[in-house]
GROMACS .gro file of C-alpha atoms in nm:
model
  381
    1MET     CA    1   7.603   1.036 -11.287
    2THR     CA    2   7.707   1.268 -10.954
    3GLY     CA    3   7.503   1.425 -10.707
    4SER     CA    4   7.619   1.718 -10.870
    5ASP     CA    5   7.475   1.702 -11.224
    6ARG     CA    6   7.126   1.634 -11.066
    7PRO     CA    7   7.033   1.987 -10.999
    8LEU     CA    8   7.148   2.093 -11.354
    9ASP     CA    9   6.944   1.834 -11.510
   10PHE     CA   10   6.656   1.940 -11.306
   11ILE     CA   11   6.687   2.281 -11.412
   12ALA     CA   12   6.742   2.196 -11.794
   13LEU     CA   13   6.401   1.921 -11.788
   14VAL     CA   14   6.205   2.214 -11.658
   15ARG     CA   15   6.352   2.471 -11.896
   16LYS     CA   16   6.317   2.233 -12.186
   17ARG     CA   17   5.966   2.124 -12.112
   18PRO     CA   18   5.762   2.391 -11.914
   19ALA     CA   19   5.413   2.268 -12.008
   20MET     CA   20   5.489   1.935 -11.776
   21TYR     CA   21   5.536   2.156 -11.494
   22ILE     CA   22   5.307   2.427 -11.543
   23GLY     CA   23   5.071   2.320 -11.796
   24GLY     CA   24   5.183   2.578 -12.041
   25THR     CA   25   5.375   2.861 -12.159
   26ASP     CA   26   5.038   3.070 -12.213
   27ALA     CA   27   4.887   3.346 -11.934
   28LEU     CA   28   4.821   3.103 -11.714
   29GLY     CA   29   5.123   2.942 -11.722
   30LEU     CA   30   5.304   3.226 -11.655
   31HIS     CA   31   5.090   3.277 -11.365
   32HIS     CA   32   5.188   2.986 -11.184
   33LEU     CA   33   5.498   3.117 -11.143
   34ALA     CA   34   5.357   3.319 -10.863
   35PHE     CA   35   5.043   3.121 -10.757
   36PHE     CA   36   5.314   2.813 -10.680
   37ILE     CA   37   5.478   3.051 -10.415
   38LEU     CA   38   5.141   3.147 -10.246
   39ASP     CA   39   5.078   2.786 -10.229
   40ALA     CA   40   5.354   2.757 -10.002
   41ILE     CA   41   5.279   3.026  -9.842
   42TYR     CA   42   4.902   2.930  -9.809
   43ALA     CA   43   5.037   2.574  -9.621
   44ASP     CA   44   5.232   2.819  -9.386
   45ALA     CA   45   4.980   2.967  -9.279
   46ARG     CA   46   4.688   2.681  -9.225
   47ARG     CA   47   5.002   2.567  -8.965
   48GLY     CA   48   4.988   2.860  -8.846
   49ALA     CA   49   5.351   2.947  -8.941
   50CYS     CA   50   5.238   3.253  -9.155
   51ARG     CA   51   5.018   3.547  -9.104
   52ASP     CA   52   5.151   3.818  -9.368
   53PHE     CA   53   5.217   3.826  -9.686
   54THR     CA   54   5.302   4.126  -9.955
   55LEU     CA   55   5.249   4.075 -10.359
   56GLU     CA   56   5.420   4.314 -10.565
   57VAL     CA   57   5.486   4.338 -10.961
   58GLY     CA   58   5.751   4.552 -11.041
   59ALA     CA   59   5.734   4.846 -11.315
   60GLU     CA   60   6.003   4.660 -11.535
   61GLY     CA   61   5.767   4.323 -11.506
   62ALA     CA   62   5.875   4.152 -11.169
   63VAL     CA   63   5.729   3.955 -10.959
   64SER     CA   64   5.811   3.944 -10.594
   65VAL     CA   65   5.660   3.716 -10.282
   66PHE     CA   66   5.709   3.851  -9.919
   67SER     CA   67   5.616   3.544  -9.643
   68THR     CA   68   5.698   3.582  -9.292
   69GLY     CA   69   5.723   3.297  -9.064
   70ARG     CA   70   6.020   3.101  -9.272
   71PHE     CA   71   6.392   3.107  -9.244
   72ALA     CA   72   6.572   2.866  -9.493
   73PRO     CA   73   6.905   2.790  -9.380
   74PRO     CA   74   7.164   2.903  -9.670
   75ALA     CA   75   7.278   2.585  -9.737
   76GLU     CA   76   6.930   2.445  -9.740
   77LEU     CA   77   6.853   2.766  -9.981
   78ALA     CA   78   7.073   2.655 -10.254
   79GLU     CA   79   6.990   2.295 -10.264
   80VAL     CA   80   6.587   2.397 -10.295
   81ALA     CA   81   6.683   2.644 -10.557
   82ARG     CA   82   6.911   2.386 -10.771
   83GLY     CA   83   6.580   2.146 -10.695
   84LEU     CA   84   6.723   1.892 -10.499
   85GLY     CA   85   6.373   1.900 -10.320
   86MET     CA   86   6.243   1.708 -10.647
   87GLY     CA   87   6.187   1.346 -10.525
   88GLN     CA   88   6.175   1.186 -10.834
   89ARG     CA   89   6.590   1.272 -10.816
   90THR     CA   90   6.725   1.088 -10.467
   91PRO     CA   91   6.536   1.032 -10.158
   92LEU     CA   92   6.584   1.327  -9.952
   93GLY     CA   93   6.869   1.239  -9.663
   94PRO     CA   94   6.841   1.271  -9.266
   95GLU     CA   95   7.011   1.575  -9.277
   96TRP     CA   96   6.680   1.720  -9.379
   97GLY     CA   97   6.452   1.738  -9.061
   98PRO     CA   98   6.077   1.752  -9.069
   99GLY     CA   99   6.095   2.066  -9.025
  100SER     CA  100   6.305   2.104  -9.373
  101MET     CA  101   6.182   2.361  -9.674
  102LEU     CA  102   6.244   2.041  -9.889
  103ARG     CA  103   6.002   1.868  -9.655
  104ASP     CA  104   5.692   2.052  -9.822
  105LEU     CA  105   5.496   2.043 -10.181
  106GLY     CA  106   5.524   2.405 -10.198
  107TRP     CA  107   5.890   2.539 -10.074
  108GLY     CA  108   6.057   2.212 -10.202
  109MET     CA  109   5.906   2.135 -10.493
  110GLN     CA  110   5.673   2.404 -10.632
  111MET     CA  111   5.893   2.691 -10.584
  112PRO     CA  112   6.259   2.545 -10.781
  113VAL     CA  113   6.023   2.498 -11.060
  114SER     CA  114   5.934   2.891 -11.064
  115LEU     CA  115   6.275   3.026 -11.046
  116ALA     CA  116   6.391   2.719 -11.289
  117LEU     CA  117   6.172   2.928 -11.558
  118SER     CA  118   6.311   3.302 -11.470
  119SER     CA  119   6.583   3.501 -11.660
  120ARG     CA  120   6.691   3.633 -11.327
  121TYR     CA  121   6.558   3.543 -10.968
  122GLU     CA  122   6.666   3.685 -10.614
  123VAL     CA  123   6.587   3.518 -10.294
  124ASP     CA  124   6.615   3.648  -9.940
  125THR     CA  125   6.598   3.482  -9.624
  126TRP     CA  126   6.566   3.642  -9.312
  127ASP     CA  127   6.657   3.518  -8.927
  128GLY     CA  128   6.625   3.746  -8.626
  129ALA     CA  129   6.883   4.100  -8.740
  130ARG     CA  130   7.068   3.809  -8.994
  131GLN     CA  131   6.983   3.861  -9.393
  132TRP     CA  132   7.112   3.589  -9.699
  133HIS     CA  133   7.119   3.661 -10.048
  134LEU     CA  134   7.101   3.403 -10.322
  135SER     CA  135   7.054   3.554 -10.733
  136GLY     CA  136   7.055   3.323 -11.031
  137VAL     CA  137   7.036   3.414 -11.417
  138ASP     CA  138   6.856   3.169 -11.716
  139GLY     CA  139   6.691   2.941 -11.368
  140SER     CA  140   7.014   2.877 -11.203
  141SER     CA  141   7.197   2.983 -10.932
  142SER     CA  142   7.504   3.255 -10.983
  143GLY     CA  143   7.684   3.067 -10.669
  144GLU     CA  144   7.621   3.017 -10.279
  145PRO     CA  145   7.418   3.219 -10.051
  146ARG     CA  146   7.578   3.528  -9.902
  147GLU     CA  147   7.522   3.729  -9.613
  148VAL     CA  148   7.414   4.042  -9.663
  149GLN     CA  149   7.573   4.317  -9.401
  150PRO     CA  150   7.373   4.534  -9.272
  151ALA     CA  151   7.068   4.360  -9.341
  152GLU     CA  152   6.758   4.471  -9.480
  153PRO     CA  153   6.485   4.592  -9.286
  154LEU     CA  154   6.189   4.301  -9.321
  155PRO     CA  155   5.955   4.433  -9.554
  156VAL     CA  156   5.642   4.311  -9.271
  157THR     CA  157   5.734   4.340  -8.890
  158ALA     CA  158   5.841   3.986  -8.823
  159ASP     CA  159   6.130   3.743  -8.644
  160SER     CA  160   6.180   3.582  -9.013
  161GLY     CA  161   6.056   3.557  -9.289
  162ILE     CA  162   6.146   3.496  -9.699
  163ARG     CA  163   6.118   3.676 -10.048
  164ILE     CA  164   6.158   3.556 -10.374
  165ARG     CA  165   6.157   3.813 -10.672
  166LEU     CA  166   6.163   3.677 -10.996
  167ILE     CA  167   6.159   3.753 -11.383
  168PRO     CA  168   5.983   3.535 -11.609
  169ASP     CA  169   6.233   3.401 -11.895
  170ALA     CA  170   6.069   3.574 -12.253
  171THR     CA  171   6.222   3.291 -12.438
  172ILE     CA  172   5.997   3.068 -12.292
  173PHE     CA  173   5.676   3.259 -12.204
  174LYS     CA  174   5.447   3.384 -12.466
  175VAL     CA  175   5.365   3.628 -12.302
  176THR     CA  176   5.552   3.786 -11.956
  177THR     CA  177   5.306   4.055 -11.837
  178PHE     CA  178   5.114   3.945 -11.534
  179ASP     CA  179   4.750   4.037 -11.457
  180ALA     CA  180   4.713   4.226 -11.201
  181GLU     CA  181   4.299   4.121 -11.123
  182LEU     CA  182   4.385   3.781 -11.106
  183LEU     CA  183   4.699   3.818 -10.867
  184THR     CA  184   4.444   4.007 -10.646
  185ARG     CA  185   4.218   3.772 -10.679
  186ARG     CA  186   4.447   3.512 -10.538
  187CYS     CA  187   4.522   3.683 -10.266
  188ARG     CA  188   4.193   3.787 -10.147
  189GLU     CA  189   4.125   3.372 -10.150
  190LEU     CA  190   4.426   3.274  -9.947
  191THR     CA  191   4.316   3.560  -9.723
  192PHE     CA  192   3.945   3.397  -9.666
  193LEU     CA  193   4.080   3.079  -9.688
  194VAL     CA  194   4.283   3.142  -9.383
  195PRO     CA  195   4.067   3.361  -9.153
  196GLY     CA  196   4.358   3.607  -8.967
  197LEU     CA  197   4.593   3.603  -9.236
  198ARG     CA  198   4.691   3.939  -9.403
  199ALA     CA  199   4.791   4.013  -9.739
  200ARG     CA  200   4.914   4.352  -9.914
  201PHE     CA  201   4.909   4.381 -10.317
  202THR     CA  202   5.102   4.663 -10.449
  203ASP     CA  203   5.153   4.686 -10.854
  204HIS     CA  204   5.426   4.929 -10.897
  205ARG     CA  205   5.310   4.979 -11.269
  206THR     CA  206   5.004   5.168 -11.175
  207GLY     CA  207   5.087   5.265 -10.826
  208GLN     CA  208   4.768   5.095 -10.681
  209SER     CA  209   4.813   4.897 -10.328
  210THR     CA  210   4.587   4.679 -10.164
  211LEU     CA  211   4.525   4.540  -9.828
  212LEU     CA  212   4.356   4.200  -9.761
  213HIS     CA  213   4.236   4.022  -9.430
  214TYR     CA  214   3.987   3.887  -9.328
  215ALA     CA  215   3.911   3.787  -8.945
  216GLY     CA  216   3.569   3.650  -9.009
  217GLY     CA  217   3.710   3.396  -9.274
  218VAL     CA  218   3.415   3.299  -9.536
  219ALA     CA  219   3.158   3.419  -9.389
  220GLU     CA  220   3.281   3.758  -9.414
  221ARG     CA  221   3.417   3.737  -9.791
  222LEU     CA  222   3.015   3.636  -9.869
  223LEU     CA  223   2.914   3.932  -9.681
  224GLU     CA  224   3.094   4.100  -9.968
  225LEU     CA  225   2.942   3.863 -10.251
  226THR     CA  226   2.609   3.940 -10.141
  227ALA     CA  227   2.638   4.314 -10.076
  228ASP     CA  228   2.520   4.409 -10.439
  229VAL     CA  229   2.184   4.199 -10.357
  230PRO     CA  230   1.849   4.164 -10.162
  231CYS     CA  231   1.941   3.866  -9.903
  232LEU     CA  232   1.651   3.685  -9.696
  233HIS     CA  233   1.853   3.714  -9.438
  234PRO     CA  234   2.123   3.938  -9.272
  235GLU     CA  235   2.378   3.736  -9.208
  236PRO     CA  236   2.521   3.420  -9.330
  237LEU     CA  237   2.504   3.068  -9.163
  238ALA     CA  238   2.836   2.977  -9.110
  239PHE     CA  239   2.955   2.661  -8.984
  240ASP     CA  240   3.298   2.492  -8.935
  241VAL     CA  241   3.354   2.127  -8.906
  242GLN     CA  242   3.634   1.890  -8.867
  243TRP     CA  243   3.697   1.508  -8.968
  244GLU     CA  244   4.023   1.309  -8.934
  245GLY     CA  245   4.237   1.594  -9.029
  246PHE     CA  246   4.020   1.742  -9.289
  247ARG     CA  247   3.848   2.121  -9.184
  248VAL     CA  248   3.534   2.244  -9.383
  249ARG     CA  249   3.380   2.569  -9.327
  250CYS     CA  250   3.079   2.693  -9.512
  251ALA     CA  251   2.933   2.987  -9.484
  252LEU     CA  252   2.542   2.996  -9.659
  253GLN     CA  253   2.322   3.284  -9.746
  254TRP     CA  254   1.983   3.303  -9.984
  255CYS     CA  255   1.961   3.587 -10.145
  256GLU     CA  256   1.608   3.702 -10.365
  257ALA     CA  257   1.743   3.616 -10.649
  258GLY     CA  258   2.127   3.508 -10.767
  259GLY     CA  259   2.209   3.185 -10.675
  260SER     CA  260   2.640   3.109 -10.669
  261LEU     CA  261   2.845   2.870 -10.486
  262TRP     CA  262   3.208   2.858 -10.437
  263SER     CA  263   3.402   2.604 -10.327
  264TYR     CA  264   3.733   2.473 -10.262
  265ALA     CA  265   4.000   2.199 -10.159
  266ASN     CA  266   4.300   2.433 -10.016
  267THR     CA  267   4.369   2.676 -10.240
  268VAL     CA  268   4.194   2.492 -10.555
  269ARG     CA  269   3.874   2.599 -10.693
  270THR     CA  270   3.630   2.251 -10.729
  271ARG     CA  271   3.415   2.376 -11.006
  272ARG     CA  272   3.204   2.061 -11.028
  273ASP     CA  273   3.216   2.097 -10.644
  274GLY     CA  274   3.262   1.739 -10.476
  275ALA     CA  275   3.211   1.550 -10.107
  276HIS     CA  276   3.263   1.857  -9.955
  277VAL     CA  277   2.980   2.046 -10.112
  278ASP     CA  278   2.778   1.688 -10.088
  279GLY     CA  279   2.793   1.693  -9.684
  280VAL     CA  280   2.626   2.006  -9.656
  281PHE     CA  281   2.364   1.957  -9.864
  282GLN     CA  282   2.286   1.639  -9.730
  283ALA     CA  283   2.297   1.783  -9.400
  284LEU     CA  284   2.047   2.105  -9.479
  285GLN     CA  285   1.811   1.854  -9.690
  286GLU     CA  286   1.810   1.602  -9.378
  287THR     CA  287   1.782   1.946  -9.117
  288LEU     CA  288   1.470   2.009  -9.300
  289SER     CA  289   1.326   1.668  -9.305
  290ALA     CA  290   1.354   1.683  -8.918
  291LEU     CA  291   1.188   2.039  -8.847
  292SER     CA  292   0.924   1.951  -9.112
  293GLY     CA  293   0.800   1.627  -9.020
  294GLU     CA  294   0.858   1.543  -9.417
  295PRO     CA  295   1.046   1.260  -9.578
  296VAL     CA  296   1.417   1.368  -9.687
  297PRO     CA  297   1.348   1.268 -10.021
  298SER     CA  298   1.067   1.553 -10.038
  299PHE     CA  299   1.358   1.818 -10.031
  300SER     CA  300   1.555   1.896 -10.367
  301ARG     CA  301   1.907   2.030 -10.408
  302GLU     CA  302   1.840   2.197 -10.711
  303MET     CA  303   1.566   2.380 -10.543
  304LEU     CA  304   1.738   2.473 -10.229
  305GLU     CA  305   2.053   2.602 -10.469
  306GLY     CA  306   1.846   2.857 -10.601
  307GLY     CA  307   1.898   3.253 -10.435
  308LEU     CA  308   2.182   3.041 -10.236
  309ARG     CA  309   2.516   3.200 -10.254
  310ALA     CA  310   2.761   3.012 -10.062
  311ILE     CA  311   3.100   2.935 -10.029
  312VAL     CA  312   3.243   2.557  -9.891
  313ALA     CA  313   3.585   2.581  -9.846
  314ALA     CA  314   3.796   2.215  -9.742
  315ASP     CA  315   4.164   2.145  -9.615
  316GLY     CA  316   4.391   1.917  -9.555
  317ALA     CA  317   4.726   1.758  -9.614
  318GLU     CA  318   4.794   1.822  -9.995
  319GLU     CA  319   4.912   1.472 -10.059
  320ARG     CA  320   4.517   1.299  -9.902
  321MET     CA  321   4.301   1.594 -10.110
  322THR     CA  322   4.167   1.322 -10.385
  323PHE     CA  323   4.009   1.441 -10.652
  324ALA     CA  324   3.779   1.309 -10.918
  325GLY     CA  325   3.918   1.249 -11.302
  326PRO     CA  326   4.185   1.398 -11.438
  327THR     CA  327   4.128   1.746 -11.338
  328LYS     CA  328   4.098   1.911 -10.953
  329ASP     CA  329   3.771   2.023 -11.049
  330LEU     CA  330   3.524   1.791 -10.787
  331LEU     CA  331   3.705   1.662 -10.450
  332ALA     CA  332   3.645   1.242 -10.434
  333ILE     CA  333   3.752   1.229 -10.041
  334GLU     CA  334   3.573   0.879  -9.910
  335GLY     CA  335   3.385   0.936  -9.672
  336LEU     CA  336   3.430   1.298  -9.630
  337ALA     CA  337   3.012   1.397  -9.785
  338GLN     CA  338   2.847   1.153  -9.448
  339ALA     CA  339   3.132   1.266  -9.202
  340VAL     CA  340   3.008   1.683  -9.290
  341ALA     CA  341   2.618   1.595  -9.314
  342GLY     CA  342   2.663   1.392  -9.003
  343GLN     CA  343   2.823   1.656  -8.767
  344LEU     CA  344   2.666   1.983  -8.952
  345ARG     CA  345   2.330   1.872  -8.904
  346PRO     CA  346   2.287   1.896  -8.560
  347ALA     CA  347   2.394   2.234  -8.561
  348LEU     CA  348   2.245   2.368  -8.876
  349VAL     CA  349   1.905   2.210  -8.649
  350GLU     CA  350   2.015   2.401  -8.358
  351THR     CA  351   2.028   2.705  -8.600
  352LEU     CA  352   1.735   2.691  -8.788
  353ARG     CA  353   1.487   2.591  -8.530
  354GLY     CA  354   1.250   2.893  -8.457
  355HIS     CA  355   1.497   3.088  -8.748
  356PRO     CA  356   1.297   3.354  -8.988
  357LEU     CA  357   1.425   3.119  -9.287
  358THR     CA  358   1.346   2.829  -9.202
  359ARG     CA  359   0.971   2.829  -9.362
  360TRP     CA  360   1.062   2.981  -9.641
  361LEU     CA  361   1.363   2.708  -9.680
  362VAL     CA  362   1.074   2.387  -9.632
  363ALA     CA  363   0.845   2.564  -9.916
  364HIS     CA  364   1.149   2.643 -10.134
  365GLY     CA  365   1.285   2.376 -10.124
  366ARG     CA  366   1.035   2.064 -10.177
  367VAL     CA  367   1.073   1.905 -10.470
  368ARG     CA  368   0.799   2.056 -10.759
  369PRO     CA  369   0.521   1.790 -10.848
  370ARG     CA  370   0.574   1.733 -11.220
  371PRO     CA  371   0.237   1.819 -11.471
  372ALA     CA  372   0.028   1.506 -11.486
  373VAL     CA  373   0.079   1.436 -11.868
  374VAL     CA  374  -0.300   1.447 -11.994
  375THR     CA  375  -0.310   1.119 -12.315
  376ARG     CA  376  -0.575   1.145 -12.553
  377PRO     CA  377  -0.712   0.839 -12.709
  378ARG     CA  378  -0.623   0.755 -13.044
  379SER     CA  379  -0.825   0.738 -13.354
  380ARG     CA  380  -0.983   0.470 -13.475
  381ASP     CA  381  -1.046   0.612 -13.810
   0.00000   0.00000   0.00000
């Protein structure tokens, strides 16, 4: 097999077995075409390489994503589009340095899947005042990138950027209509998971445009989520701890009713929580023990969750995110819970000592004694 054959094999494989890469050809699989690119933007943003992105749905059903901060050299862009970054084919050569797009999971391995499953795509990359353009049909590029002269203005003021526009292939997907609410939700998650990241979602089918920006990160988002319920304290308790390359941010707010907990590992919603959430509750139980003088087992996580609305988000290198079971519902990084608890406990003690909420938490979080079971002697009759 020659080197020139490999990209064609990759594109053909993705188009023949799309479920291997996006889980299926239903609505969720369709939205992964955009989610894959958004995941790449998240990775750039958490490194500080991206501060703005846009996501647009065209009147004809195309989806377009633009991100600042990333420039793909034309030759490299062609290789990315052809799937050379998929490591199962061949090791990356020395010409692809550590800053190469091909080294990134999102740009080098996930974006090619999105392009392969499109009926038409266009990729534009800007470096200052220069722009290059690459297009493709049925997943395959139509040639090499060409320089655009004169260059178009960047969609967002920046020194460099990349834009991907694609139309999903109707011969592959059962549905090809993007859900505006689902895409907006994903953009919103990225912006509060990376404080300060700005996003604009535009739906040209309806003319609606939404700007998303959370300078306060998870705490600012939690204020939105608690705006419609009476709260026991006006501001969320917000904390930020780091351990061995992982970072865990959390915001906690107790309300009179209606508890909910949203937990994330990078952009993945961990619906069964995991080590990052366990560490937060362990720290909370140990804090209440220290402040009340009662033993740690006196406080129940189940009781403390009553009325609690919280966001707990862990981020770290994608390859180090370990999950339990075949799904990504539960984060299972060894040592993370203990590390989070150890770092969070002193900050919680300082925050809750003398806080009006503390007395309520001590009373509310106690394990409720089980009612005594009265047994009557059996009749001898």
